[in-house]
Amino acid sequence: MRHLITTKDFNKDEILELFKDTKEFLDEKPRTLLEGKSVTTIFFENSTRTLSSFESAAQRLGAKVLRLDTSRSSLRKGETLYDTAMILDSMSPNAIIVRHAYSGVPHILAKHMHCPVLNGGDGKHAHPTQALLDLFTIWTHFKGKIKDKIILIVGDIKNSRVAASNIELLNRFGLKIILVAPPHFMPHSNLEKSYKLDDKLIDKADIIMSLRTQTERHNKSIYASLKDYANDFCIQSNLIKNKKLILLHPGPVNRNTDISDEMMSDKRTLVLQQVKNGVAIRMAVLKKLILEN
Ligand code: NCD
């Protein structure tokens, strides 16, 4: 049984195949490829875009969606993850999408399930469909010529599962990654690092990926105020000027902390395109895992 727990679960050829389907699915037409199938979503952590993106993707392919209400889930009443997995499995879904604040939960569930498990984000560990949609957005923008493109990943990299998945995937596709963050947000890594965001760096960049400060994953407030952080790392027009590049963000965007209002409405900012691409890539992934398994 194949699952999608981390980006490593798909090889390069498989990802390029997924991109072919993704392009077709961008027409947003309803399909019947997954008619008669059922997809379960179980999100133990808040989400708007990832949950609705997966659910729209499943519905656009003709599948039925069962959303499990985690606020009333028995896990909160002390049920073990193993028992939850067994219960979910006995309902015989064709795929299950899980998000959890703890790293490793999708992997544990996958060991006990008879259907593909898709990771919708686990702790600081991985968020594979987000990285796939980011890569797809970059890949379409540069018409497939992405090798050696320079990407700045800016923000709370250490606590970001989006960064972790993107680092693996973008590296594999030959992009040059530069990590840009204050010391306490910088992970241990062999990649090039910068502790400040300046003109020199912007000049080099083809892509900037800004990340949200993951306050819910900090034990204590590290930056005295987000304003201090924003002064140094917010993506603003006076920094970007008329440089030819694209700006990505997985959302939710903290306006004027991660990206300024002005840059949010700039043509180079592809946040809404990322959301659109997200539904299409999740359709491609669901199709692959449900029909090929
Ligand atoms: C991200 C997440 O939840 O990991 N958002 C998302 O899935 N679109 C990023 C974040 O919360 O900052």
mmCIF file with all atom_site columns, N, CA and C in Angstrom, residues 5 38-48 50-55 58 64-77 79-89 91 93 95-102 104-110 113 115-123 127 161 286:
data_model
loop_
_atom_site.group_PDB
_atom_site.id
_atom_site.type_symbol
_atom_site.label_atom_id
_atom_site.label_alt_id
_atom_site.label_comp_id
_atom_site.label_asym_id
_atom_site.label_entity_id
_atom_site.label_seq_id
_atom_site.pdbx_PDB_ins_code
_atom_site.Cartn_x
_atom_site.Cartn_y
_atom_site.Cartn_z
_atom_site.occupancy
_atom_site.B_iso_or_equiv
_atom_site.pdbx_formal_charge
_atom_site.auth_seq_id
_atom_site.auth_comp_id
_atom_site.auth_asym_id
_atom_site.auth_atom_id
_atom_site.pdbx_PDB_model_num
ATOM 1   N N  . ILE A 1 5   ? 3.361   10.325 2.991  1.00 0.00 ? 5   ILE A N  1
ATOM 2   C CA . ILE A 1 5   ? 3.693   10.816 4.334  1.00 0.00 ? 5   ILE A CA 1
ATOM 3   C C  . ILE A 1 5   ? 4.719   11.937 4.227  1.00 0.00 ? 5   ILE A C  1
ATOM 4   N N  . SER A 1 38  ? -14.837 6.674  -1.329 1.00 0.00 ? 38  SER A N  1
ATOM 5   C CA . SER A 1 38  ? -15.034 7.615  -0.226 1.00 0.00 ? 38  SER A CA 1
ATOM 6   C C  . SER A 1 38  ? -13.694 8.006  0.393  1.00 0.00 ? 38  SER A C  1
ATOM 7   N N  . VAL A 1 39  ? -13.619 9.282  0.724  1.00 0.00 ? 39  VAL A N  1
ATOM 8   C CA . VAL A 1 39  ? -12.385 9.850  1.272  1.00 0.00 ? 39  VAL A CA 1
ATOM 9   C C  . VAL A 1 39  ? -12.718 10.436 2.640  1.00 0.00 ? 39  VAL A C  1
ATOM 10  N N  . THR A 1 40  ? -11.928 10.055 3.641  1.00 0.00 ? 40  THR A N  1
ATOM 11  C CA . THR A 1 40  ? -12.155 10.565 4.998  1.00 0.00 ? 40  THR A CA 1
ATOM 12  C C  . THR A 1 40  ? -11.121 11.621 5.336  1.00 0.00 ? 40  THR A C  1
ATOM 13  N N  . THR A 1 41  ? -11.569 12.748 5.903  1.00 0.00 ? 41  THR A N  1
ATOM 14  C CA . THR A 1 41  ? -10.609 13.741 6.392  1.00 0.00 ? 41  THR A CA 1
ATOM 15  C C  . THR A 1 41  ? -10.712 13.793 7.910  1.00 0.00 ? 41  THR A C  1
ATOM 16  N N  . ILE A 1 42  ? -9.565  13.799 8.563  1.00 0.00 ? 42  ILE A N  1
ATOM 17  C CA . ILE A 1 42  ? -9.547  13.912 10.026 1.00 0.00 ? 42  ILE A CA 1
ATOM 18  C C  . ILE A 1 42  ? -8.421  14.877 10.404 1.00 0.00 ? 42  ILE A C  1
ATOM 19  N N  . PHE A 1 43  ? -8.809  16.083 10.778 1.00 0.00 ? 43  PHE A N  1
ATOM 20  C CA . PHE A 1 43  ? -7.845  17.153 11.054 1.00 0.00 ? 43  PHE A CA 1
ATOM 21  C C  . PHE A 1 43  ? -7.886  17.502 12.538 1.00 0.00 ? 43  PHE A C  1
ATOM 22  N N  . PHE A 1 44  ? -6.820  17.126 13.250 1.00 0.00 ? 44  PHE A N  1
ATOM 23  C CA . PHE A 1 44  ? -6.758  17.406 14.676 1.00 0.00 ? 44  PHE A CA 1
ATOM 24  C C  . PHE A 1 44  ? -6.205  18.794 14.943 1.00 0.00 ? 44  PHE A C  1
ATOM 25  N N  . GLU A 1 45  ? -5.789  19.483 13.891 1.00 0.00 ? 45  GLU A N  1
ATOM 26  C CA . GLU A 1 45  ? -5.225  20.816 14.050 1.00 0.00 ? 45  GLU A CA 1
ATOM 27  C C  . GLU A 1 45  ? -5.968  21.721 13.090 1.00 0.00 ? 45  GLU A C  1
ATOM 28  N N  . ASN A 1 46  ? -6.113  22.995 13.473 1.00 0.00 ? 46  ASN A N  1
ATOM 29  C CA . ASN A 1 46  ? -6.878  23.926 12.634 1.00 0.00 ? 46  ASN A CA 1
ATOM 30  C C  . ASN A 1 46  ? -6.354  24.026 11.223 1.00 0.00 ? 46  ASN A C  1
ATOM 31  N N  . SER A 1 47  ? -7.280  24.217 10.311 1.00 0.00 ? 47  SER A N  1
ATOM 32  C CA . SER A 1 47  ? -6.893  24.373 8.919  1.00 0.00 ? 47  SER A CA 1
ATOM 33  C C  . SER A 1 47  ? -8.082  24.948 8.177  1.00 0.00 ? 47  SER A C  1
ATOM 34  N N  . THR A 1 48  ? -7.838  25.881 7.287  1.00 0.00 ? 48  THR A N  1
ATOM 35  C CA . THR A 1 48  ? -8.902  26.258 6.374  1.00 0.00 ? 48  THR A CA 1
ATOM 36  C C  . THR A 1 48  ? -8.544  25.781 5.001  1.00 0.00 ? 48  THR A C  1
ATOM 37  N N  . THR A 1 50  ? -5.997  23.840 3.652  1.00 0.00 ? 50  THR A N  1
ATOM 38  C CA . THR A 1 50  ? -5.617  22.463 3.329  1.00 0.00 ? 50  THR A CA 1
ATOM 39  C C  . THR A 1 50  ? -6.827  21.527 3.400  1.00 0.00 ? 50  THR A C  1
ATOM 40  N N  . LEU A 1 51  ? -7.638  21.698 4.446  1.00 0.00 ? 51  LEU A N  1
ATOM 41  C CA . LEU A 1 51  ? -8.822  20.844 4.587  1.00 0.00 ? 51  LEU A CA 1
ATOM 42  C C  . LEU A 1 51  ? -9.783  21.067 3.414  1.00 0.00 ? 51  LEU A C  1
ATOM 43  N N  . SER A 1 52  ? -10.113 22.339 3.141  1.00 0.00 ? 52  SER A N  1
ATOM 44  C CA . SER A 1 52  ? -11.087 22.579 2.068  1.00 0.00 ? 52  SER A CA 1
ATOM 45  C C  . SER A 1 52  ? -10.493 22.225 0.711  1.00 0.00 ? 52  SER A C  1
ATOM 46  N N  . SER A 1 53  ? -9.192  22.370 0.570  1.00 0.00 ? 53  SER A N  1
ATOM 47  C CA . SER A 1 53  ? -8.541  22.024 -0.689 1.00 0.00 ? 53  SER A CA 1
ATOM 48  C C  . SER A 1 53  ? -8.646  20.512 -0.951 1.00 0.00 ? 53  SER A C  1
ATOM 49  N N  . PHE A 1 54  ? -8.346  19.699 0.064  1.00 0.00 ? 54  PHE A N  1
ATOM 50  C CA . PHE A 1 54  ? -8.448  18.245 -0.086 1.00 0.00 ? 54  PHE A CA 1
ATOM 51  C C  . PHE A 1 54  ? -9.900  17.842 -0.342 1.00 0.00 ? 54  PHE A C  1
ATOM 52  N N  . GLU A 1 55  ? -10.819 18.471 0.391  1.00 0.00 ? 55  GLU A N  1
ATOM 53  C CA . GLU A 1 55  ? -12.226 18.079 0.230  1.00 0.00 ? 55  GLU A CA 1
ATOM 54  C C  . GLU A 1 55  ? -12.745 18.480 -1.150 1.00 0.00 ? 55  GLU A C  1
ATOM 55  N N  . ALA A 1 58  ? -11.312 15.956 -3.685 1.00 0.00 ? 58  ALA A N  1
ATOM 56  C CA . ALA A 1 58  ? -11.996 14.657 -3.681 1.00 0.00 ? 58  ALA A CA 1
ATOM 57  C C  . ALA A 1 58  ? -13.358 14.782 -4.359 1.00 0.00 ? 58  ALA A C  1
ATOM 58  N N  . LYS A 1 64  ? -17.043 10.699 -2.469 1.00 0.00 ? 64  LYS A N  1
ATOM 59  C CA . LYS A 1 64  ? -17.804 11.202 -1.317 1.00 0.00 ? 64  LYS A CA 1
ATOM 60  C C  . LYS A 1 64  ? -16.803 11.521 -0.211 1.00 0.00 ? 64  LYS A C  1
ATOM 61  N N  . VAL A 1 65  ? -17.083 12.607 0.531  1.00 0.00 ? 65  VAL A N  1
ATOM 62  C CA . VAL A 1 65  ? -16.156 13.007 1.583  1.00 0.00 ? 65  VAL A CA 1
ATOM 63  C C  . VAL A 1 65  ? -16.823 12.846 2.947  1.00 0.00 ? 65  VAL A C  1
ATOM 64  N N  . LEU A 1 66  ? -16.125 12.179 3.848  1.00 0.00 ? 66  LEU A N  1
ATOM 65  C CA . LEU A 1 66  ? -16.609 12.083 5.227  1.00 0.00 ? 66  LEU A CA 1
ATOM 66  C C  . LEU A 1 66  ? -15.622 12.841 6.104  1.00 0.00 ? 66  LEU A C  1
ATOM 67  N N  . ARG A 1 67  ? -16.106 13.928 6.714  1.00 0.00 ? 67  ARG A N  1
ATOM 68  C CA . ARG A 1 67  ? -15.200 14.684 7.588  1.00 0.00 ? 67  ARG A CA 1
ATOM 69  C C  . ARG A 1 67  ? -15.436 14.269 9.037  1.00 0.00 ? 67  ARG A C  1
ATOM 70  N N  . LEU A 1 68  ? -14.418 13.764 9.698  1.00 0.00 ? 68  LEU A N  1
ATOM 71  C CA . LEU A 1 68  ? -14.596 13.361 11.096 1.00 0.00 ? 68  LEU A CA 1
ATOM 72  C C  . LEU A 1 68  ? -14.365 14.563 12.000 1.00 0.00 ? 68  LEU A C  1
ATOM 73  N N  . ASP A 1 69  ? -15.301 14.749 12.894 1.00 0.00 ? 69  ASP A N  1
ATOM 74  C CA . ASP A 1 69  ? -15.256 15.890 13.797 1.00 0.00 ? 69  ASP A CA 1
ATOM 75  C C  . ASP A 1 69  ? -14.311 15.577 14.951 1.00 0.00 ? 69  ASP A C  1
ATOM 76  N N  . THR A 1 70  ? -13.140 16.189 14.922 1.00 0.00 ? 70  THR A N  1
ATOM 77  C CA . THR A 1 70  ? -12.132 15.826 15.929 1.00 0.00 ? 70  THR A CA 1
ATOM 78  C C  . THR A 1 70  ? -12.423 16.457 17.295 1.00 0.00 ? 70  THR A C  1
ATOM 79  N N  . SER A 1 71  ? -13.265 17.496 17.325 1.00 0.00 ? 71  SER A N  1
ATOM 80  C CA . SER A 1 71  ? -13.544 18.100 18.627 1.00 0.00 ? 71  SER A CA 1
ATOM 81  C C  . SER A 1 71  ? -14.311 17.095 19.491 1.00 0.00 ? 71  SER A C  1
ATOM 82  N N  . ARG A 1 72  ? -15.007 16.158 18.809 1.00 0.00 ? 72  ARG A N  1
ATOM 83  C CA . ARG A 1 72  ? -15.746 15.155 19.568 1.00 0.00 ? 72  ARG A CA 1
ATOM 84  C C  . ARG A 1 72  ? -15.093 13.769 19.450 1.00 0.00 ? 72  ARG A C  1
ATOM 85  N N  . SER A 1 73  ? -13.875 13.755 18.906 1.00 0.00 ? 73  SER A N  1
ATOM 86  C CA . SER A 1 73  ? -13.233 12.461 18.656 1.00 0.00 ? 73  SER A CA 1
ATOM 87  C C  . SER A 1 73  ? -12.880 11.748 19.959 1.00 0.00 ? 73  SER A C  1
ATOM 88  N N  . SER A 1 74  ? -12.907 10.416 19.895 1.00 0.00 ? 74  SER A N  1
ATOM 89  C CA . SER A 1 74  ? -12.620 9.626  21.087 1.00 0.00 ? 74  SER A CA 1
ATOM 90  C C  . SER A 1 74  ? -11.156 9.704  21.490 1.00 0.00 ? 74  SER A C  1
ATOM 91  N N  . LEU A 1 75  ? -10.289 10.165 20.561 1.00 0.00 ? 75  LEU A N  1
ATOM 92  C CA . LEU A 1 75  ? -8.883  10.334 20.941 1.00 0.00 ? 75  LEU A CA 1
ATOM 93  C C  . LEU A 1 75  ? -8.792  11.293 22.121 1.00 0.00 ? 75  LEU A C  1
ATOM 94  N N  . ARG A 1 76  ? -9.663  12.300 22.099 1.00 0.00 ? 76  ARG A N  1
ATOM 95  C CA . ARG A 1 76  ? -9.663  13.259 23.206 1.00 0.00 ? 76  ARG A CA 1
ATOM 96  C C  . ARG A 1 76  ? -10.197 12.613 24.489 1.00 0.00 ? 76  ARG A C  1
ATOM 97  N N  . LYS A 1 77  ? -10.869 11.484 24.323 1.00 0.00 ? 77  LYS A N  1
ATOM 98  C CA . LYS A 1 77  ? -11.371 10.793 25.518 1.00 0.00 ? 77  LYS A CA 1
ATOM 99  C C  . LYS A 1 77  ? -10.422 9.689  25.930 1.00 0.00 ? 77  LYS A C  1
ATOM 100 N N  . GLU A 1 79  ? -8.736  7.457  23.830 1.00 0.00 ? 79  GLU A N  1
ATOM 101 C CA . GLU A 1 79  ? -8.526  6.322  22.909 1.00 0.00 ? 79  GLU A CA 1
ATOM 102 C C  . GLU A 1 79  ? -7.108  6.403  22.345 1.00 0.00 ? 79  GLU A C  1
ATOM 103 N N  . THR A 1 80  ? -6.459  5.259  22.170 1.00 0.00 ? 80  THR A N  1
ATOM 104 C CA . THR A 1 80  ? -5.115  5.316  21.613 1.00 0.00 ? 80  THR A CA 1
ATOM 105 C C  . THR A 1 80  ? -5.197  5.522  20.104 1.00 0.00 ? 80  THR A C  1
ATOM 106 N N  . LEU A 1 81  ? -4.083  5.984  19.555 1.00 0.00 ? 81  LEU A N  1
ATOM 107 C CA . LEU A 1 81  ? -4.017  6.222  18.124 1.00 0.00 ? 81  LEU A CA 1
ATOM 108 C C  . LEU A 1 81  ? -4.253  4.914  17.367 1.00 0.00 ? 81  LEU A C  1
ATOM 109 N N  . TYR A 1 82  ? -3.743  3.819  17.947 1.00 0.00 ? 82  TYR A N  1
ATOM 110 C CA . TYR A 1 82  ? -3.922  2.514  17.321 1.00 0.00 ? 82  TYR A CA 1
ATOM 111 C C  . TYR A 1 82  ? -5.413  2.179  17.214 1.00 0.00 ? 82  TYR A C  1
ATOM 112 N N  . ASP A 1 83  ? -6.144  2.390  18.303 1.00 0.00 ? 83  ASP A N  1
ATOM 113 C CA . ASP A 1 83  ? -7.577  2.074  18.272 1.00 0.00 ? 83  ASP A CA 1
ATOM 114 C C  . ASP A 1 83  ? -8.312  2.982  17.301 1.00 0.00 ? 83  ASP A C  1
ATOM 115 N N  . THR A 1 84  ? -7.932  4.258  17.287 1.00 0.00 ? 84  THR A N  1
ATOM 116 C CA . THR A 1 84  ? -8.563  5.179  16.337 1.00 0.00 ? 84  THR A CA 1
ATOM 117 C C  . THR A 1 84  ? -8.330  4.676  14.917 1.00 0.00 ? 84  THR A C  1
ATOM 118 N N  . ALA A 1 85  ? -7.102  4.250  14.648 1.00 0.00 ? 85  ALA A N  1
ATOM 119 C CA . ALA A 1 85  ? -6.766  3.753  13.309 1.00 0.00 ? 85  ALA A CA 1
ATOM 120 C C  . ALA A 1 85  ? -7.641  2.556  12.960 1.00 0.00 ? 85  ALA A C  1
ATOM 121 N N  . MET A 1 86  ? -7.813  1.653  13.915 1.00 0.00 ? 86  MET A N  1
ATOM 122 C CA . MET A 1 86  ? -8.606  0.451  13.647 1.00 0.00 ? 86  MET A CA 1
ATOM 123 C C  . MET A 1 86  ? -10.067 0.808  13.369 1.00 0.00 ? 86  MET A C  1
ATOM 124 N N  . ILE A 1 87  ? -10.586 1.775  14.117 1.00 0.00 ? 87  ILE A N  1
ATOM 125 C CA . ILE A 1 87  ? -11.978 2.205  13.915 1.00 0.00 ? 87  ILE A CA 1
ATOM 126 C C  . ILE A 1 87  ? -12.119 2.813  12.516 1.00 0.00 ? 87  ILE A C  1
ATOM 127 N N  . LEU A 1 88  ? -11.189 3.727  12.197 1.00 0.00 ? 88  LEU A N  1
ATOM 128 C CA . LEU A 1 88  ? -11.258 4.382  10.877 1.00 0.00 ? 88  LEU A CA 1
ATOM 129 C C  . LEU A 1 88  ? -11.169 3.334  9.783  1.00 0.00 ? 88  LEU A C  1
ATOM 130 N N  . ASP A 1 89  ? -10.286 2.386  9.978  1.00 0.00 ? 89  ASP A N  1
ATOM 131 C CA . ASP A 1 89  ? -10.055 1.362  8.957  1.00 0.00 ? 89  ASP A CA 1
ATOM 132 C C  . ASP A 1 89  ? -11.295 0.494  8.764  1.00 0.00 ? 89  ASP A C  1
ATOM 133 N N  . MET A 1 91  ? -14.221 1.355  8.741  1.00 0.00 ? 91  MET A N  1
ATOM 134 C CA . MET A 1 91  ? -15.234 2.027  7.905  1.00 0.00 ? 91  MET A CA 1
ATOM 135 C C  . MET A 1 91  ? -14.874 1.916  6.428  1.00 0.00 ? 91  MET A C  1
ATOM 136 N N  . PRO A 1 93  ? -12.629 3.338  4.220  1.00 0.00 ? 93  PRO A N  1
ATOM 137 C CA . PRO A 1 93  ? -12.512 4.448  3.261  1.00 0.00 ? 93  PRO A CA 1
ATOM 138 C C  . PRO A 1 93  ? -11.517 4.071  2.161  1.00 0.00 ? 93  PRO A C  1
ATOM 139 N N  . ALA A 1 95  ? -9.375  6.396  1.029  1.00 0.00 ? 95  ALA A N  1
ATOM 140 C CA . ALA A 1 95  ? -8.184  7.174  1.387  1.00 0.00 ? 95  ALA A CA 1
ATOM 141 C C  . ALA A 1 95  ? -8.525  7.951  2.648  1.00 0.00 ? 95  ALA A C  1
ATOM 142 N N  . ILE A 1 96  ? -7.488  8.251  3.425  1.00 0.00 ? 96  ILE A N  1
ATOM 143 C CA . ILE A 1 96  ? -7.713  9.067  4.617  1.00 0.00 ? 96  ILE A CA 1
ATOM 144 C C  . ILE A 1 96  ? -6.658  10.170 4.672  1.00 0.00 ? 96  ILE A C  1
ATOM 145 N N  . ILE A 1 97  ? -7.122  11.364 4.980  1.00 0.00 ? 97  ILE A N  1
ATOM 146 C CA . ILE A 1 97  ? -6.204  12.505 5.034  1.00 0.00 ? 97  ILE A CA 1
ATOM 147 C C  . ILE A 1 97  ? -6.169  12.984 6.477  1.00 0.00 ? 97  ILE A C  1
ATOM 148 N N  . VAL A 1 98  ? -4.981  13.043 7.028  1.00 0.00 ? 98  VAL A N  1
ATOM 149 C CA . VAL A 1 98  ? -4.869  13.374 8.457  1.00 0.00 ? 98  VAL A CA 1
ATOM 150 C C  . VAL A 1 98  ? -3.919  14.541 8.683  1.00 0.00 ? 98  VAL A C  1
ATOM 151 N N  . ARG A 1 99  ? -4.312  15.425 9.593  1.00 0.00 ? 99  ARG A N  1
ATOM 152 C CA . ARG A 1 99  ? -3.413  16.484 10.071 1.00 0.00 ? 99  ARG A CA 1
ATOM 153 C C  . ARG A 1 99  ? -3.353  16.371 11.583 1.00 0.00 ? 99  ARG A C  1
ATOM 154 N N  . HIS A 1 100 ? -2.147  16.536 12.126 1.00 0.00 ? 100 HIS A N  1
ATOM 155 C CA . HIS A 1 100 ? -1.999  16.405 13.576 1.00 0.00 ? 100 HIS A CA 1
ATOM 156 C C  . HIS A 1 100 ? -0.845  17.280 14.059 1.00 0.00 ? 100 HIS A C  1
ATOM 157 N N  . ALA A 1 101 ? -0.960  17.773 15.275 1.00 0.00 ? 101 ALA A N  1
ATOM 158 C CA . ALA A 1 101 ? 0.101   18.623 15.829 1.00 0.00 ? 101 ALA A CA 1
ATOM 159 C C  . ALA A 1 101 ? 1.365   17.819 16.140 1.00 0.00 ? 101 ALA A C  1
ATOM 160 N N  . TYR A 1 102 ? 1.243   16.494 16.255 1.00 0.00 ? 102 TYR A N  1
ATOM 161 C CA . TYR A 1 102 ? 2.426   15.680 16.553 1.00 0.00 ? 102 TYR A CA 1
ATOM 162 C C  . TYR A 1 102 ? 3.024   15.088 15.292 1.00 0.00 ? 102 TYR A C  1
ATOM 163 N N  . GLY A 1 104 ? 4.698   12.451 13.035 1.00 0.00 ? 104 GLY A N  1
ATOM 164 C CA . GLY A 1 104 ? 4.704   10.985 13.049 1.00 0.00 ? 104 GLY A CA 1
ATOM 165 C C  . GLY A 1 104 ? 3.325   10.343 13.093 1.00 0.00 ? 104 GLY A C  1
ATOM 166 N N  . VAL A 1 105 ? 2.278   11.110 13.410 1.00 0.00 ? 105 VAL A N  1
ATOM 167 C CA . VAL A 1 105 ? 0.945   10.501 13.505 1.00 0.00 ? 105 VAL A CA 1
ATOM 168 C C  . VAL A 1 105 ? 0.498   9.862  12.171 1.00 0.00 ? 105 VAL A C  1
ATOM 169 N N  . PRO A 1 106 ? 0.640   10.548 11.033 1.00 0.00 ? 106 PRO A N  1
ATOM 170 C CA . PRO A 1 106 ? 0.209   9.900  9.774  1.00 0.00 ? 106 PRO A CA 1
ATOM 171 C C  . PRO A 1 106 ? 0.961   8.593  9.509  1.00 0.00 ? 106 PRO A C  1
ATOM 172 N N  . HIS A 1 107 ? 2.239   8.570  9.864  1.00 0.00 ? 107 HIS A N  1
ATOM 173 C CA . HIS A 1 107 ? 3.058   7.379  9.674  1.00 0.00 ? 107 HIS A CA 1
ATOM 174 C C  . HIS A 1 107 ? 2.531   6.218  10.530 1.00 0.00 ? 107 HIS A C  1
ATOM 175 N N  . ILE A 1 108 ? 2.182   6.523  11.769 1.00 0.00 ? 108 ILE A N  1
ATOM 176 C CA . ILE A 1 108 ? 1.665   5.476  12.662 1.00 0.00 ? 108 ILE A CA 1
ATOM 177 C C  . ILE A 1 108 ? 0.328   4.952  12.136 1.00 0.00 ? 108 ILE A C  1
ATOM 178 N N  . LEU A 1 109 ? -0.562  5.890  11.744 1.00 0.00 ? 109 LEU A N  1
ATOM 179 C CA . LEU A 1 109 ? -1.861  5.463  11.202 1.00 0.00 ? 109 LEU A CA 1
ATOM 180 C C  . LEU A 1 109 ? -1.661  4.561  9.988  1.00 0.00 ? 109 LEU A C  1
ATOM 181 N N  . ALA A 1 110 ? -0.722  4.964  9.127  1.00 0.00 ? 110 ALA A N  1
ATOM 182 C CA . ALA A 1 110 ? -0.520  4.244  7.864  1.00 0.00 ? 110 ALA A CA 1
ATOM 183 C C  . ALA A 1 110 ? -0.167  2.781  8.111  1.00 0.00 ? 110 ALA A C  1
ATOM 184 N N  . MET A 1 113 ? -3.545  0.867  8.442  1.00 0.00 ? 113 MET A N  1
ATOM 185 C CA . MET A 1 113 ? -4.693  1.098  7.560  1.00 0.00 ? 113 MET A CA 1
ATOM 186 C C  . MET A 1 113 ? -4.580  0.289  6.272  1.00 0.00 ? 113 MET A C  1
ATOM 187 N N  . CYS A 1 115 ? -5.888  1.451  3.505  1.00 0.00 ? 115 CYS A N  1
ATOM 188 C CA . CYS A 1 115 ? -6.079  2.407  2.407  1.00 0.00 ? 115 CYS A CA 1
ATOM 189 C C  . CYS A 1 115 ? -4.939  3.420  2.490  1.00 0.00 ? 115 CYS A C  1
ATOM 190 N N  . PRO A 1 116 ? -4.702  4.161  1.399  1.00 0.00 ? 116 PRO A N  1
ATOM 191 C CA . PRO A 1 116 ? -3.637  5.157  1.455  1.00 0.00 ? 116 PRO A CA 1
ATOM 192 C C  . PRO A 1 116 ? -3.907  6.243  2.503  1.00 0.00 ? 116 PRO A C  1
ATOM 193 N N  . VAL A 1 117 ? -2.853  6.608  3.230  1.00 0.00 ? 117 VAL A N  1
ATOM 194 C CA . VAL A 1 117 ? -2.933  7.709  4.188  1.00 0.00 ? 117 VAL A CA 1
ATOM 195 C C  . VAL A 1 117 ? -2.177  8.889  3.595  1.00 0.00 ? 117 VAL A C  1
ATOM 196 N N  . LEU A 1 118 ? -2.816  10.047 3.578  1.00 0.00 ? 118 LEU A N  1
ATOM 197 C CA . LEU A 1 118 ? -2.169  11.247 3.056  1.00 0.00 ? 118 LEU A CA 1
ATOM 198 C C  . LEU A 1 118 ? -1.937  12.204 4.214  1.00 0.00 ? 118 LEU A C  1
ATOM 199 N N  . ASN A 1 119 ? -0.721  12.679 4.317  1.00 0.00 ? 119 ASN A N  1
ATOM 200 C CA . ASN A 1 119 ? -0.356  13.585 5.393  1.00 0.00 ? 119 ASN A CA 1
ATOM 201 C C  . ASN A 1 119 ? -0.762  15.010 5.032  1.00 0.00 ? 119 ASN A C  1
ATOM 202 N N  . GLY A 1 120 ? -1.690  15.571 5.817  1.00 0.00 ? 120 GLY A N  1
ATOM 203 C CA . GLY A 1 120 ? -2.107  16.961 5.593  1.00 0.00 ? 120 GLY A CA 1
ATOM 204 C C  . GLY A 1 120 ? -1.318  17.927 6.461  1.00 0.00 ? 120 GLY A C  1
ATOM 205 N N  . GLY A 1 121 ? -0.181  17.459 7.003  1.00 0.00 ? 121 GLY A N  1
ATOM 206 C CA . GLY A 1 121 ? 0.651   18.292 7.874  1.00 0.00 ? 121 GLY A CA 1
ATOM 207 C C  . GLY A 1 121 ? 0.756   17.650 9.241  1.00 0.00 ? 121 GLY A C  1
ATOM 208 N N  . ASP A 1 122 ? 1.987   17.280 9.671  1.00 0.00 ? 122 ASP A N  1
ATOM 209 C CA . ASP A 1 122 ? 2.175   16.709 11.012 1.00 0.00 ? 122 ASP A CA 1
ATOM 210 C C  . ASP A 1 122 ? 3.274   17.457 11.746 1.00 0.00 ? 122 ASP A C  1
ATOM 211 N N  . GLY A 1 123 ? 2.866   18.149 12.798 1.00 0.00 ? 123 GLY A N  1
ATOM 212 C CA . GLY A 1 123 ? 3.815   18.905 13.630 1.00 0.00 ? 123 GLY A CA 1
ATOM 213 C C  . GLY A 1 123 ? 4.747   19.747 12.793 1.00 0.00 ? 123 GLY A C  1
ATOM 214 N N  . HIS A 1 127 ? 4.762   18.362 5.216  1.00 0.00 ? 127 HIS A N  1
ATOM 215 C CA . HIS A 1 127 ? 3.495   18.803 4.618  1.00 0.00 ? 127 HIS A CA 1
ATOM 216 C C  . HIS A 1 127 ? 3.663   18.597 3.106  1.00 0.00 ? 127 HIS A C  1
ATOM 217 N N  . ARG A 1 161 ? 6.864   22.877 8.883  1.00 0.00 ? 161 ARG A N  1
ATOM 218 C CA . ARG A 1 161 ? 6.814   21.623 8.120  1.00 0.00 ? 161 ARG A CA 1
ATOM 219 C C  . ARG A 1 161 ? 6.786   21.917 6.625  1.00 0.00 ? 161 ARG A C  1
ATOM 220 N N  . LEU A 1 286 ? -4.707  12.234 -5.163 1.00 0.00 ? 286 LEU A N  1
ATOM 221 C CA . LEU A 1 286 ? -5.786  11.316 -4.771 1.00 0.00 ? 286 LEU A CA 1
ATOM 222 C C  . LEU A 1 286 ? -6.035  10.298 -5.876 1.00 0.00 ? 286 LEU A C  1
#
